[in-house]
Short mmCIF file of C-alpha atoms and ligand atoms in Angstrom, two decimals:
data_model
loop_
_atom_site.label_atom_id
_atom_site.label_comp_id
_atom_site.label_asym_id
_atom_site.label_seq_id
_atom_site.Cartn_x
_atom_site.Cartn_y
_atom_site.Cartn_z
CA UNK M 1 -23.29 34.39 43.32
CA UNK M 2 -24.38 37.63 41.68
CA UNK M 3 -28.00 38.08 41.31
CA UNK M 4 -29.59 36.80 37.76
CA UNK M 5 -30.37 39.48 35.33
CA UNK M 6 -33.17 38.88 33.27
CA UNK M 7 -35.05 40.55 30.53
CA UNK M 8 -38.35 40.63 28.71
CA UNK M 9 -38.13 41.74 25.20
CA UNK M 10 -41.19 42.59 23.28
CA UNK M 11 -41.63 44.01 19.98
CA UNK M 12 -44.00 46.97 19.64
CA UNK M 13 -45.58 45.76 16.30
CA UNK M 14 -49.04 45.00 17.99
CA UNK M 15 -50.74 44.75 21.36
CA UNK M 16 -49.48 42.19 24.02
CA UNK M 17 -51.56 39.07 24.23
CA UNK M 18 -51.73 36.19 26.76
CA UNK M 19 -48.36 34.59 25.61
CA UNK M 20 -46.49 37.66 26.23
CA UNK M 21 -48.32 38.13 29.61
CA UNK M 22 -47.01 34.32 30.49
CA UNK M 23 -43.52 35.14 29.42
CA UNK M 24 -43.38 38.56 31.23
CA UNK M 25 -44.81 37.03 34.44
CA UNK M 26 -42.31 34.16 34.38
CA UNK M 27 -39.57 36.59 34.05
CA UNK M 28 -40.73 38.76 36.82
CA UNK M 29 -41.37 36.00 39.12
CA UNK M 30 -38.10 34.26 38.52
CA UNK M 31 -36.00 37.58 39.00
CA UNK M 32 -38.04 38.26 42.11
CA UNK M 33 -37.62 34.75 43.72
CA UNK M 34 -33.79 34.82 43.40
CA UNK M 35 -33.48 38.67 44.18
CA UNK M 36 -32.55 39.29 40.70
CA UNK M 37 -33.03 42.12 38.08
CA UNK M 38 -35.62 42.35 35.38
CA UNK M 39 -34.89 44.64 32.49
CA UNK M 40 -37.28 45.62 29.60
CA UNK M 41 -36.17 45.96 26.03
CA UNK M 42 -38.16 47.40 23.25
CA UNK M 43 -37.15 45.53 20.05
CA UNK M 44 -38.29 48.13 17.73
CA UNK M 45 -35.75 48.03 14.85
CA UNK M 46 -38.42 47.63 12.20
CA UNK M 47 -39.71 50.90 11.77
CA UNK M 48 -42.12 49.85 9.18
CA UNK M 49 -44.11 47.86 11.58
CA UNK M 50 -43.43 49.42 15.06
CA UNK M 51 -45.52 52.17 16.33
CA UNK M 52 -45.21 54.40 19.51
CA UNK M 53 -48.64 53.44 20.46
CA UNK M 54 -47.91 49.81 20.87
CA UNK M 55 -45.00 50.74 22.85
CA UNK M 56 -47.06 52.80 25.24
CA UNK M 57 -49.40 49.92 25.50
CA UNK M 58 -46.78 47.78 26.36
CA UNK M 59 -45.91 49.94 29.47
CA UNK M 60 -49.57 49.94 30.57
CA UNK M 61 -50.30 46.47 30.13
CA UNK M 62 -47.38 45.14 31.95
CA UNK M 63 -48.17 47.59 34.69
CA UNK M 64 -51.63 46.56 34.88
CA UNK M 65 -50.39 43.07 35.17
CA UNK M 66 -48.21 44.07 38.23
CA UNK M 67 -44.79 43.43 36.51
CA UNK M 68 -42.36 46.03 37.42
CA UNK M 69 -39.02 46.54 35.44
CA UNK M 70 -35.73 48.65 35.87
CA UNK M 71 -35.29 51.98 34.35
CA UNK M 72 -34.17 53.06 31.70
CA UNK M 73 -35.93 50.87 29.11
CA UNK M 74 -33.37 50.11 26.37
CA UNK M 75 -34.98 50.83 22.96
CA UNK M 76 -32.88 49.31 20.11
CA UNK M 77 -33.97 51.98 17.53
CA UNK M 78 -31.83 54.24 19.61
CA UNK M 79 -28.79 52.05 19.49
CA UNK M 80 -27.91 51.43 15.86
CA UNK M 81 -24.23 52.55 16.41
CA UNK M 82 -23.54 49.34 18.70
CA UNK M 83 -25.06 46.97 15.92
CA UNK M 84 -22.89 48.84 13.37
CA UNK M 85 -19.79 48.31 15.36
CA UNK M 86 -20.59 44.48 15.65
CA UNK M 87 -21.10 44.35 11.85
CA UNK M 88 -17.73 45.98 11.46
CA UNK M 89 -16.10 43.29 13.51
CA UNK M 90 -17.80 40.42 11.68
CA UNK M 91 -16.75 42.22 8.48
CA UNK M 92 -13.24 42.29 9.64
CA UNK M 93 -13.31 38.54 10.76
CA UNK M 94 -14.40 37.75 7.15
CA UNK M 95 -17.63 36.27 7.96
CA UNK M 96 -19.84 38.97 6.40
CA UNK M 97 -20.87 39.62 2.70
CA UNK M 98 -23.62 41.49 1.07
CA UNK M 99 -26.18 39.80 -1.29
CA UNK M 100 -28.25 41.88 -3.88
CA UNK M 101 -31.10 39.64 -5.18
CA UNK M 102 -34.63 40.37 -4.47
CA UNK M 103 -37.01 38.18 -2.55
CA UNK M 104 -38.34 37.04 -6.00
CA UNK M 105 -35.08 36.58 -7.52
CA UNK M 106 -33.94 34.26 -4.58
CA UNK M 107 -37.46 32.33 -4.67
CA UNK M 108 -36.43 31.56 -8.50
CA UNK M 109 -33.06 30.61 -7.55
CA UNK M 110 -34.31 28.13 -5.03
CA UNK M 111 -36.91 26.91 -7.38
CA UNK M 112 -34.09 26.24 -10.05
CA UNK M 113 -32.34 24.12 -7.64
CA UNK M 114 -35.38 22.33 -6.38
CA UNK M 115 -35.80 20.83 -10.01
CA UNK M 116 -32.56 18.68 -8.93
CA UNK M 117 -34.19 17.57 -5.56
CA UNK M 118 -35.30 19.00 -2.34
CA UNK M 119 -33.69 22.13 -1.32
CA UNK M 120 -32.94 22.54 2.48
CA UNK M 121 -35.31 24.81 4.58
CA UNK M 122 -34.56 26.44 8.09
CA UNK M 123 -36.73 25.69 10.99
CA UNK M 124 -39.19 28.23 10.34
CA UNK M 125 -39.75 26.53 6.98
CA UNK M 126 -37.80 29.07 4.67
CA UNK M 127 -35.42 27.75 1.97
CA UNK M 128 -31.94 28.57 2.81
CA UNK M 129 -30.18 31.06 0.83
CA UNK M 130 -28.62 29.73 -2.27
CA UNK M 131 -25.28 31.53 -1.75
CA UNK M 132 -24.99 33.03 -5.20
CA UNK M 133 -23.59 36.42 -3.88
CA UNK M 134 -20.90 34.87 -1.58
CA UNK M 135 -18.27 34.33 -4.55
CA UNK M 136 -18.93 37.61 -5.93
CA UNK M 137 -15.48 39.41 -6.59
CA UNK M 138 -14.74 42.52 -3.92
CA UNK M 139 -14.79 44.67 -7.04
CA UNK M 140 -18.46 43.88 -8.00
CA UNK M 141 -19.60 44.01 -4.49
CA UNK M 142 -18.21 47.61 -4.11
CA UNK M 143 -19.66 48.79 -7.38
CA UNK M 144 -22.88 47.64 -6.18
CA UNK M 145 -22.90 48.96 -2.91
CA UNK M 146 -21.88 52.27 -4.48
CA UNK M 147 -24.57 52.30 -6.96
CA UNK M 148 -27.07 52.51 -4.06
CA UNK M 149 -28.54 49.01 -4.73
CA UNK M 150 -30.45 47.44 -1.93
CA UNK M 151 -28.56 44.86 -0.21
CA UNK M 152 -28.51 42.43 2.61
CA UNK M 153 -25.68 41.58 4.81
CA UNK M 154 -25.51 38.00 5.50
CA UNK M 155 -23.40 35.82 7.73
CA UNK M 156 -20.93 33.39 5.94
CA UNK M 157 -22.23 30.60 7.93
CA UNK M 158 -19.46 28.14 6.67
CA UNK M 159 -16.71 30.65 7.81
CA UNK M 160 -18.29 31.73 11.14
CA UNK M 161 -18.55 27.90 11.72
CA UNK M 162 -14.83 27.26 10.94
CA UNK M 163 -14.05 30.20 13.48
CA UNK M 164 -16.33 29.40 16.00
CA UNK M 165 -15.50 25.63 16.33
CA UNK M 166 -17.92 23.57 18.48
CA UNK M 167 -20.81 25.43 20.11
CA UNK M 168 -23.09 24.47 22.95
CA UNK M 169 -25.58 26.26 25.08
CA UNK M 170 -27.35 25.55 28.55
CA UNK M 171 -30.77 25.06 28.57
CA UNK M 172 -32.78 25.25 31.64
CA UNK M 173 -36.20 24.89 30.25
CA UNK M 174 -36.72 22.66 27.26
CA UNK M 175 -36.73 22.39 23.44
CA UNK M 176 -39.64 21.14 21.18
CA UNK M 177 -38.39 17.63 21.66
CA UNK M 178 -37.54 17.72 25.48
CA UNK M 179 -33.88 18.73 24.79
CA UNK M 180 -32.49 20.05 27.95
CA UNK M 181 -29.00 20.54 29.84
CA UNK M 182 -26.22 21.07 27.37
CA UNK M 183 -27.39 21.66 24.03
CA UNK M 184 -25.34 21.26 20.97
CA UNK M 185 -25.83 24.37 18.78
CA UNK M 186 -26.02 23.48 14.92
CA UNK M 187 -26.47 27.26 13.50
CA UNK M 188 -25.71 25.71 9.93
CA UNK M 189 -29.60 24.74 9.87
CA UNK M 190 -30.35 28.41 9.18
CA UNK M 191 -27.88 28.89 6.17
CA UNK M 192 -26.26 32.30 5.42
CA UNK M 193 -28.65 34.41 7.79
CA UNK M 194 -29.24 38.12 7.19
CA UNK M 195 -27.63 40.36 9.89
CA UNK M 196 -28.53 43.71 8.36
CA UNK M 197 -30.28 45.02 5.40
CA UNK M 198 -29.94 48.49 3.72
CA UNK M 199 -33.19 49.76 5.10
CA UNK M 200 -32.87 48.03 8.52
CA UNK M 201 -29.19 48.24 9.57
CA UNK M 202 -29.36 45.34 11.86
CA UNK M 203 -31.38 42.10 12.54
CA UNK M 204 -33.23 40.42 15.33
CA UNK M 205 -30.32 37.84 15.44
CA UNK M 206 -27.63 40.46 15.89
CA UNK M 207 -29.30 42.96 17.92
CA UNK M 208 -30.39 40.54 20.50
CA UNK M 209 -27.04 38.96 21.09
CA UNK M 210 -25.38 42.50 21.42
CA UNK M 211 -27.83 43.78 23.37
CA UNK M 212 -28.06 40.65 25.99
CA UNK M 213 -24.17 41.22 26.38
CA UNK M 214 -24.35 45.02 26.76
CA UNK M 215 -27.11 44.75 29.31
CA UNK M 216 -25.29 42.07 31.34
CA UNK M 217 -28.24 39.64 30.98
CA UNK M 218 -27.24 36.22 32.52
CA UNK M 219 -30.52 34.46 31.70
CA UNK M 220 -32.63 34.56 28.84
CA UNK M 221 -36.20 33.32 29.43
CA UNK M 222 -38.29 33.15 26.12
CA UNK M 223 -40.92 31.25 24.33
CA UNK M 224 -40.19 28.00 22.85
CA UNK M 225 -40.43 29.43 19.34
CA UNK M 226 -36.88 30.97 19.52
CA UNK M 227 -35.14 27.77 20.60
CA UNK M 228 -33.75 26.95 17.41
CA UNK M 229 -32.59 30.46 16.67
CA UNK M 230 -30.55 30.11 20.09
CA UNK M 231 -27.74 28.40 17.95
CA UNK M 232 -27.39 31.33 15.90
CA UNK M 233 -27.14 33.40 18.98
CA UNK M 234 -24.25 31.29 20.48
CA UNK M 235 -22.44 31.43 17.33
CA UNK M 236 -22.49 35.04 17.18
CA UNK M 237 -21.66 35.30 20.88
CA UNK M 238 -18.77 33.01 20.34
CA UNK M 239 -17.23 34.92 17.26
CA UNK M 240 -17.92 38.18 18.83
CA UNK M 241 -16.11 37.09 22.19
CA UNK M 242 -19.50 37.84 24.21
CA UNK M 243 -20.47 36.30 27.48
CA UNK M 244 -22.85 33.51 27.37
CA UNK M 245 -26.17 33.76 29.35
CA UNK M 246 -28.03 30.51 30.12
CA UNK M 247 -31.28 29.94 28.44
CA UNK M 248 -34.84 29.02 29.56
CA UNK M 249 -37.25 28.39 26.83
CA UNK M 250 -40.68 28.20 27.97
CA UNK M 251 -43.93 26.79 26.53
CA UNK M 252 -46.12 28.79 24.23
CA UNK M 253 -49.63 29.55 25.16
CA UNK M 254 -51.86 28.48 22.27
CA UNK M 255 -55.55 29.04 21.21
CA UNK M 256 -58.08 26.54 21.41
CA UNK M 257 -57.10 25.01 18.15
CA UNK M 258 -53.44 24.65 19.32
CA UNK M 259 -52.02 27.62 17.41
CA UNK M 260 -49.59 30.10 18.41
CA UNK M 261 -51.30 33.34 19.41
CA UNK M 262 -50.92 36.28 17.39
CA UNK M 263 -50.90 39.88 18.01
CA UNK M 264 -53.75 40.43 15.83
CA UNK M 265 -56.39 37.93 17.82
CA UNK M 266 -58.70 40.04 19.82
CA UNK M 267 -59.95 36.94 21.68
CA UNK M 268 -56.40 36.74 23.80
CA UNK M 269 -55.32 40.31 23.78
CA UNK M 270 -54.60 41.83 27.39
CA UNK M 271 -56.57 45.21 26.21
CA UNK M 272 -59.33 43.29 25.21
CA UNK M 273 -59.49 41.00 28.13
CA UNK M 274 -59.05 44.02 30.51
CA UNK M 275 -62.10 45.74 28.53
CA UNK M 276 -64.14 42.59 29.23
CA UNK M 277 -63.59 42.95 33.11
CA UNK M 278 -60.97 40.07 33.49
CA UNK M 279 -58.65 41.05 36.36
CA UNK M 280 -54.76 40.20 36.36
CA UNK M 281 -55.26 37.28 38.79
CA UNK M 282 -57.69 35.89 36.37
CA UNK M 283 -54.92 36.36 33.50
CA UNK M 284 -52.57 34.23 35.71
CA UNK M 285 -55.15 31.66 35.91
CA UNK M 286 -55.68 31.62 32.14
CA UNK M 287 -52.02 31.06 31.54
CA UNK M 288 -51.84 28.49 34.10
CA UNK M 289 -49.76 30.54 36.86
CA UNK M 290 -50.83 30.10 40.43
N1 LIG O 301 -38.65 40.59 20.30
C1 LIG O 301 -38.73 39.17 20.33
C2 LIG O 301 -40.25 38.97 20.29
O1 LIG O 301 -41.14 39.78 20.48
C3 LIG O 301 -38.29 38.42 21.49
C4 LIG O 301 -36.70 38.29 21.48
C5 LIG O 301 -36.10 37.55 22.50
O2 LIG O 301 -36.92 37.20 23.70
O3 LIG O 301 -34.93 37.05 22.12
O4 LIG O 301 -40.73 37.77 19.82
#
């Protein structure tokens, strides 16, 4: 069997915390034990939130932890043409459409629908897009795009689902309800997800799928919070004809109140822990690794 290829893919929009340390160490160990490769990917598509000093800190904190990775590092902001090409393919397949409503307009549309009963929400709790831009005639779309109006490119979930047929992925870890093994993917729970915007010409879902394929990643090991997103990733892989990695979702490190850690919390930031004299070995202990 060829050696497994894993990746750790942080976003440089804050400093790494214990949760990142756990994920990076699991990936590193798993690659090591199986004589595999560990790649590092910098997910910096959101220029409004990502900063070079956070990227530098990622390299320093991982090195301090004893994690090593292959060079060169892939920085998503340098590969926008790859995502553009994927969007062109999706458009040619007829599963992409632009929407033009602002967030406030979408909220008002959802509110109007909620007057007639509950409106569905995605697994993150956000209401599904009401689909009002989907039936816009091509001539209106073109006119609005030409006018320079802001837009979001959305996946036509119904059309994509029809194209893809049945979908499943192999889970080596487990989901929030203990799901493991072959998992039936139900991307429709996310509705018509945004795959790109005028100001950010790609999205997390699209770039993660394209990069995992381009980088030959065979195993995606990441936090449980992304378990439900995997359905969208599987759908995109299938319609774009990309190879299918196996997935391993791991537990999240939580604070003493059981909340997911945040990048702004000083109590669990790797920099703060290091400044307080905590050693890498103690970090392993704090996240429950031997
Ligand atoms: N960049 C994502 C994050 O920092 C992780 C993406 C992934 O592992 O699929 O949460």
